């Protein structure tokens, strides 16, 4: 058995969990649907919105085989109470801010499990990822540009997740801004 994840340096974690891109896999939608059902069964309210985001939710693009899930809470639910439920159900809290928490599931001391999830816990309306996902799905040429960008960064940032994310940030921000202008208030609760 390997060293516990909690005892590893960031560099050791990046070495154990490199950036890996694979061709789009239709199984990703199934993995998301299974995890969404599971989350719906453990989360404390029917008013919580669960969405498949990230590159695995964009049609026909290469992606890290990690399912990104956005969980939007109504402001009436304390984020800390949802954190407790998620941790009790196998998620590891990786980062916390006042109104944002990020969780991972499927990371082991031996490397990635077969199914890996990143869960982004937010309050409703903090959902730029939905706009980006839909805009790229509605604009396949932009989706391919994003894929090409990611493929061009893969080798350089294979063991530097922060660098990889930062190198994509301008493209993501630019397309998200266009998407919000195009879709308007699509994701605001009525």
PDB file of C-alpha atoms in Angstrom:
ATOM      1  CA  UNK A   1       0.000   0.000   0.000  1.00  0.00           C
ATOM      2  CA  UNK A   2       1.281   3.462  -0.867  1.00  0.00           C
ATOM      3  CA  UNK A   3       1.823   6.498   1.302  1.00  0.00           C
ATOM      4  CA  UNK A   4      -1.441   8.089   2.581  1.00  0.00           C
ATOM      5  CA  UNK A   5      -2.564  10.968   0.351  1.00  0.00           C
ATOM      6  CA  UNK A   6      -2.682  13.305   3.356  1.00  0.00           C
ATOM      7  CA  UNK A   7       1.075  12.776   3.876  1.00  0.00           C
ATOM      8  CA  UNK A   8       2.046  13.538   0.270  1.00  0.00           C
ATOM      9  CA  UNK A   9       3.464  16.818  -0.979  1.00  0.00           C
ATOM     10  CA  UNK A  10       1.729  18.593  -3.840  1.00  0.00           C
ATOM     11  CA  UNK A  11       4.506  17.429  -6.160  1.00  0.00           C
ATOM     12  CA  UNK A  12       4.003  13.801  -5.084  1.00  0.00           C
ATOM     13  CA  UNK A  13       0.253  14.113  -5.655  1.00  0.00           C
ATOM     14  CA  UNK A  14       0.774  15.571  -9.139  1.00  0.00           C
ATOM     15  CA  UNK A  15       3.168  12.725  -9.939  1.00  0.00           C
ATOM     16  CA  UNK A  16       0.660  10.103  -8.750  1.00  0.00           C
ATOM     17  CA  UNK A  17      -2.276  11.839 -10.470  1.00  0.00           C
ATOM     18  CA  UNK A  18      -0.945  13.235 -13.774  1.00  0.00           C
ATOM     19  CA  UNK A  19      -2.949  15.028 -16.409  1.00  0.00           C
ATOM     20  CA  UNK A  20      -4.235  12.275 -18.697  1.00  0.00           C
ATOM     21  CA  UNK A  21      -6.428  13.096 -21.680  1.00  0.00           C
ATOM     22  CA  UNK A  22      -8.470  10.501 -23.523  1.00  0.00           C
ATOM     23  CA  UNK A  23     -10.899  10.496 -26.411  1.00  0.00           C
ATOM     24  CA  UNK A  24     -14.478  11.286 -25.516  1.00  0.00           C
ATOM     25  CA  UNK A  25     -16.161   8.287 -23.906  1.00  0.00           C
ATOM     26  CA  UNK A  26     -19.943   7.867 -23.903  1.00  0.00           C
ATOM     27  CA  UNK A  27     -19.613   6.028 -20.566  1.00  0.00           C
ATOM     28  CA  UNK A  28     -18.886   9.371 -18.919  1.00  0.00           C
ATOM     29  CA  UNK A  29     -22.560  10.361 -19.174  1.00  0.00           C
ATOM     30  CA  UNK A  30     -23.529   7.066 -17.550  1.00  0.00           C
ATOM     31  CA  UNK A  31     -20.997   7.554 -14.741  1.00  0.00           C
ATOM     32  CA  UNK A  32     -22.413  11.030 -14.149  1.00  0.00           C
ATOM     33  CA  UNK A  33     -26.026   9.763 -14.115  1.00  0.00           C
ATOM     34  CA  UNK A  34     -25.154   7.045 -11.595  1.00  0.00           C
ATOM     35  CA  UNK A  35     -23.400   9.519  -9.304  1.00  0.00           C
ATOM     36  CA  UNK A  36     -26.190  12.078  -9.685  1.00  0.00           C
ATOM     37  CA  UNK A  37     -28.715   9.463  -8.496  1.00  0.00           C
ATOM     38  CA  UNK A  38     -26.463   8.602  -5.586  1.00  0.00           C
ATOM     39  CA  UNK A  39     -26.047  12.269  -4.639  1.00  0.00           C
ATOM     40  CA  UNK A  40     -29.776  12.914  -4.954  1.00  0.00           C
ATOM     41  CA  UNK A  41     -30.315  10.160  -2.413  1.00  0.00           C
ATOM     42  CA  UNK A  42     -27.935  11.580   0.197  1.00  0.00           C
ATOM     43  CA  UNK A  43     -28.263  15.357  -0.169  1.00  0.00           C
ATOM     44  CA  UNK A  44     -30.664  17.069   2.243  1.00  0.00           C
ATOM     45  CA  UNK A  45     -33.090  18.758  -0.170  1.00  0.00           C
ATOM     46  CA  UNK A  46     -34.873  18.404  -3.492  1.00  0.00           C
ATOM     47  CA  UNK A  47     -34.040  22.067  -4.169  1.00  0.00           C
ATOM     48  CA  UNK A  48     -30.373  21.239  -4.767  1.00  0.00           C
ATOM     49  CA  UNK A  49     -29.401  21.368  -8.438  1.00  0.00           C
ATOM     50  CA  UNK A  50     -26.868  18.793  -9.684  1.00  0.00           C
ATOM     51  CA  UNK A  51     -25.228  19.233 -13.109  1.00  0.00           C
ATOM     52  CA  UNK A  52     -22.609  17.494 -15.241  1.00  0.00           C
ATOM     53  CA  UNK A  53     -19.952  20.067 -16.159  1.00  0.00           C
ATOM     54  CA  UNK A  54     -16.361  20.049 -17.345  1.00  0.00           C
ATOM     55  CA  UNK A  55     -14.920  18.550 -20.491  1.00  0.00           C
ATOM     56  CA  UNK A  56     -16.569  15.148 -20.015  1.00  0.00           C
ATOM     57  CA  UNK A  57     -19.886  16.985 -20.493  1.00  0.00           C
ATOM     58  CA  UNK A  58     -18.784  18.470 -23.834  1.00  0.00           C
ATOM     59  CA  UNK A  59     -19.560  16.308 -26.852  1.00  0.00           C
ATOM     60  CA  UNK A  60     -16.722  14.662 -28.769  1.00  0.00           C
ATOM     61  CA  UNK A  61     -13.727  16.350 -27.108  1.00  0.00           C
ATOM     62  CA  UNK A  62     -10.741  14.741 -25.465  1.00  0.00           C
ATOM     63  CA  UNK A  63     -10.833  15.148 -21.706  1.00  0.00           C
ATOM     64  CA  UNK A  64      -9.405  13.981 -18.442  1.00  0.00           C
ATOM     65  CA  UNK A  65     -11.553  10.942 -17.548  1.00  0.00           C
ATOM     66  CA  UNK A  66     -12.779  12.725 -14.425  1.00  0.00           C
ATOM     67  CA  UNK A  67     -16.441  13.585 -14.066  1.00  0.00           C
ATOM     68  CA  UNK A  68     -16.977  17.164 -12.877  1.00  0.00           C
ATOM     69  CA  UNK A  69     -20.199  17.705 -10.964  1.00  0.00           C
ATOM     70  CA  UNK A  70     -21.612  21.086  -9.991  1.00  0.00           C
ATOM     71  CA  UNK A  71     -23.881  21.037  -6.940  1.00  0.00           C
ATOM     72  CA  UNK A  72     -25.795  24.292  -6.430  1.00  0.00           C
ATOM     73  CA  UNK A  73     -27.372  24.854  -3.042  1.00  0.00           C
ATOM     74  CA  UNK A  74     -30.217  27.216  -2.216  1.00  0.00           C
ATOM     75  CA  UNK A  75     -28.991  29.871   0.223  1.00  0.00           C
ATOM     76  CA  UNK A  76     -31.232  28.344   2.900  1.00  0.00           C
ATOM     77  CA  UNK A  77     -28.924  25.310   3.195  1.00  0.00           C
ATOM     78  CA  UNK A  78     -25.675  25.589   5.113  1.00  0.00           C
ATOM     79  CA  UNK A  79     -22.753  24.532   2.973  1.00  0.00           C
ATOM     80  CA  UNK A  80     -20.989  23.043   5.996  1.00  0.00           C
ATOM     81  CA  UNK A  81     -23.866  20.598   6.581  1.00  0.00           C
ATOM     82  CA  UNK A  82     -23.603  19.361   2.980  1.00  0.00           C
ATOM     83  CA  UNK A  83     -19.826  19.038   3.362  1.00  0.00           C
ATOM     84  CA  UNK A  84     -20.363  16.655   6.288  1.00  0.00           C
ATOM     85  CA  UNK A  85     -22.733  14.481   4.240  1.00  0.00           C
ATOM     86  CA  UNK A  86     -20.346  14.367   1.272  1.00  0.00           C
ATOM     87  CA  UNK A  87     -17.346  13.416   3.421  1.00  0.00           C
ATOM     88  CA  UNK A  88     -19.392  10.696   5.139  1.00  0.00           C
ATOM     89  CA  UNK A  89     -20.123   9.315   1.653  1.00  0.00           C
ATOM     90  CA  UNK A  90     -16.602   9.013   0.306  1.00  0.00           C
ATOM     91  CA  UNK A  91     -15.739  12.511  -0.920  1.00  0.00           C
ATOM     92  CA  UNK A  92     -12.524  14.215   0.201  1.00  0.00           C
ATOM     93  CA  UNK A  93     -12.705  17.984   0.716  1.00  0.00           C
ATOM     94  CA  UNK A  94      -9.774  19.442  -1.231  1.00  0.00           C
ATOM     95  CA  UNK A  95     -10.344  23.174  -0.898  1.00  0.00           C
ATOM     96  CA  UNK A  96     -12.644  25.544   0.930  1.00  0.00           C
ATOM     97  CA  UNK A  97     -13.596  29.171   0.524  1.00  0.00           C
ATOM     98  CA  UNK A  98     -16.488  31.036   2.114  1.00  0.00           C
ATOM     99  CA  UNK A  99     -19.015  30.103  -0.588  1.00  0.00           C
ATOM    100  CA  UNK A 100     -17.193  27.362  -2.494  1.00  0.00           C
ATOM    101  CA  UNK A 101     -15.927  23.923  -1.606  1.00  0.00           C
ATOM    102  CA  UNK A 102     -14.265  21.369  -3.868  1.00  0.00           C
ATOM    103  CA  UNK A 103     -14.261  17.613  -3.345  1.00  0.00           C
ATOM    104  CA  UNK A 104     -12.623  14.615  -5.004  1.00  0.00           C
ATOM    105  CA  UNK A 105     -13.633  10.976  -5.073  1.00  0.00           C
ATOM    106  CA  UNK A 106     -11.673   8.160  -6.691  1.00  0.00           C
ATOM    107  CA  UNK A 107      -8.179   9.198  -5.670  1.00  0.00           C
ATOM    108  CA  UNK A 108      -6.292   6.400  -3.884  1.00  0.00           C
ATOM    109  CA  UNK A 109      -2.760   5.952  -2.558  1.00  0.00           C
ATOM    110  CA  UNK A 110      -2.187   3.698  -5.597  1.00  0.00           C
ATOM    111  CA  UNK A 111      -3.447   6.258  -8.148  1.00  0.00           C
ATOM    112  CA  UNK A 112      -6.790   6.852  -9.836  1.00  0.00           C
ATOM    113  CA  UNK A 113      -9.722   4.524  -9.203  1.00  0.00           C
ATOM    114  CA  UNK A 114     -11.747   3.332 -12.215  1.00  0.00           C
ATOM    115  CA  UNK A 115     -14.260   6.182 -11.730  1.00  0.00           C
ATOM    116  CA  UNK A 116     -13.077   9.589 -10.557  1.00  0.00           C
ATOM    117  CA  UNK A 117     -15.216  12.589  -9.629  1.00  0.00           C
ATOM    118  CA  UNK A 118     -14.607  16.255  -8.842  1.00  0.00           C
ATOM    119  CA  UNK A 119     -17.549  17.868  -7.074  1.00  0.00           C
ATOM    120  CA  UNK A 120     -17.876  21.655  -6.962  1.00  0.00           C
ATOM    121  CA  UNK A 121     -20.184  22.788  -4.154  1.00  0.00           C
ATOM    122  CA  UNK A 122     -21.593  26.290  -4.643  1.00  0.00           C
ATOM    123  CA  UNK A 123     -24.612  28.418  -3.908  1.00  0.00           C
ATOM    124  CA  UNK A 124     -27.177  28.764  -6.677  1.00  0.00           C
ATOM    125  CA  UNK A 125     -26.187  31.206  -9.377  1.00  0.00           C
ATOM    126  CA  UNK A 126     -22.448  30.505  -9.039  1.00  0.00           C
ATOM    127  CA  UNK A 127     -22.569  28.378 -12.167  1.00  0.00           C
ATOM    128  CA  UNK A 128     -20.331  29.704 -14.944  1.00  0.00           C
ATOM    129  CA  UNK A 129     -19.450  26.119 -15.833  1.00  0.00           C
ATOM    130  CA  UNK A 130     -22.992  25.565 -17.144  1.00  0.00           C
ATOM    131  CA  UNK A 131     -22.670  28.454 -19.586  1.00  0.00           C
ATOM    132  CA  UNK A 132     -19.259  27.269 -20.791  1.00  0.00           C
ATOM    133  CA  UNK A 133     -20.496  23.675 -21.243  1.00  0.00           C
ATOM    134  CA  UNK A 134     -23.576  24.680 -23.221  1.00  0.00           C
ATOM    135  CA  UNK A 135     -21.741  27.216 -25.365  1.00  0.00           C
ATOM    136  CA  UNK A 136     -19.134  24.675 -26.432  1.00  0.00           C
ATOM    137  CA  UNK A 137     -21.773  22.008 -27.041  1.00  0.00           C
ATOM    138  CA  UNK A 138     -23.689  24.480 -29.216  1.00  0.00           C
ATOM    139  CA  UNK A 139     -20.503  25.540 -31.047  1.00  0.00           C
ATOM    140  CA  UNK A 140     -18.556  22.422 -32.099  1.00  0.00           C
ATOM    141  CA  UNK A 141     -15.763  24.444 -33.740  1.00  0.00           C
ATOM    142  CA  UNK A 142     -15.071  26.199 -30.439  1.00  0.00           C
ATOM    143  CA  UNK A 143     -15.184  22.840 -28.672  1.00  0.00           C
ATOM    144  CA  UNK A 144     -12.507  21.558 -31.061  1.00  0.00           C
ATOM    145  CA  UNK A 145     -10.402  24.680 -30.433  1.00  0.00           C
ATOM    146  CA  UNK A 146     -10.648  23.959 -26.708  1.00  0.00           C
ATOM    147  CA  UNK A 147      -9.658  20.351 -27.316  1.00  0.00           C
ATOM    148  CA  UNK A 148      -6.643  21.462 -29.382  1.00  0.00           C
ATOM    149  CA  UNK A 149      -5.596  23.865 -26.625  1.00  0.00           C
ATOM    150  CA  UNK A 150      -5.801  21.121 -24.001  1.00  0.00           C
ATOM    151  CA  UNK A 151      -3.878  18.654 -26.165  1.00  0.00           C
ATOM    152  CA  UNK A 152      -1.160  21.268 -26.762  1.00  0.00           C
ATOM    153  CA  UNK A 153      -0.780  21.778 -22.995  1.00  0.00           C
ATOM    154  CA  UNK A 154      -0.918  18.135 -21.960  1.00  0.00           C
ATOM    155  CA  UNK A 155       2.769  17.193 -22.173  1.00  0.00           C
ATOM    156  CA  UNK A 156       4.035  20.485 -20.759  1.00  0.00           C
ATOM    157  CA  UNK A 157       1.724  20.352 -17.734  1.00  0.00           C
ATOM    158  CA  UNK A 158       1.348  16.590 -17.238  1.00  0.00           C
ATOM    159  CA  UNK A 159       2.478  16.912 -13.616  1.00  0.00           C
ATOM    160  CA  UNK A 160       1.270  20.466 -12.917  1.00  0.00           C
ATOM    161  CA  UNK A 161      -2.510  20.681 -12.561  1.00  0.00           C
ATOM    162  CA  UNK A 162      -2.440  24.327 -11.495  1.00  0.00           C
ATOM    163  CA  UNK A 163      -0.335  25.293 -14.516  1.00  0.00           C
ATOM    164  CA  UNK A 164      -2.637  23.340 -16.832  1.00  0.00           C
ATOM    165  CA  UNK A 165      -5.741  25.051 -15.428  1.00  0.00           C
ATOM    166  CA  UNK A 166      -4.101  28.484 -15.543  1.00  0.00           C
ATOM    167  CA  UNK A 167      -3.002  27.988 -19.163  1.00  0.00           C
ATOM    168  CA  UNK A 168      -6.631  27.334 -20.171  1.00  0.00           C
ATOM    169  CA  UNK A 169      -8.078  30.170 -18.069  1.00  0.00           C
ATOM    170  CA  UNK A 170      -8.165  32.903 -20.748  1.00  0.00           C
ATOM    171  CA  UNK A 171      -9.975  30.689 -23.253  1.00  0.00           C
ATOM    172  CA  UNK A 172     -12.475  29.543 -20.618  1.00  0.00           C
ATOM    173  CA  UNK A 173     -13.115  33.088 -19.356  1.00  0.00           C
ATOM    174  CA  UNK A 174     -13.532  34.481 -22.882  1.00  0.00           C
ATOM    175  CA  UNK A 175     -15.990  31.787 -23.974  1.00  0.00           C
ATOM    176  CA  UNK A 176     -17.912  31.950 -20.690  1.00  0.00           C
ATOM    177  CA  UNK A 177     -18.366  35.714 -21.112  1.00  0.00           C
ATOM    178  CA  UNK A 178     -19.679  35.171 -24.651  1.00  0.00           C
ATOM    179  CA  UNK A 179     -21.965  32.403 -23.406  1.00  0.00           C
ATOM    180  CA  UNK A 180     -23.447  34.559 -20.643  1.00  0.00           C
ATOM    181  CA  UNK A 181     -24.138  37.319 -23.133  1.00  0.00           C
ATOM    182  CA  UNK A 182     -25.670  34.836 -25.592  1.00  0.00           C
ATOM    183  CA  UNK A 183     -27.794  32.855 -23.095  1.00  0.00           C
ATOM    184  CA  UNK A 184     -28.731  35.716 -20.795  1.00  0.00           C
ATOM    185  CA  UNK A 185     -30.359  34.568 -17.565  1.00  0.00           C
ATOM    186  CA  UNK A 186     -30.705  30.933 -18.618  1.00  0.00           C
ATOM    187  CA  UNK A 187     -29.610  29.548 -15.246  1.00  0.00           C
ATOM    188  CA  UNK A 188     -31.280  31.961 -12.871  1.00  0.00           C
ATOM    189  CA  UNK A 189     -34.074  30.479 -10.777  1.00  0.00           C
ATOM    190  CA  UNK A 190     -37.406  32.016 -11.602  1.00  0.00           C
TER     191      UNK A 190
END
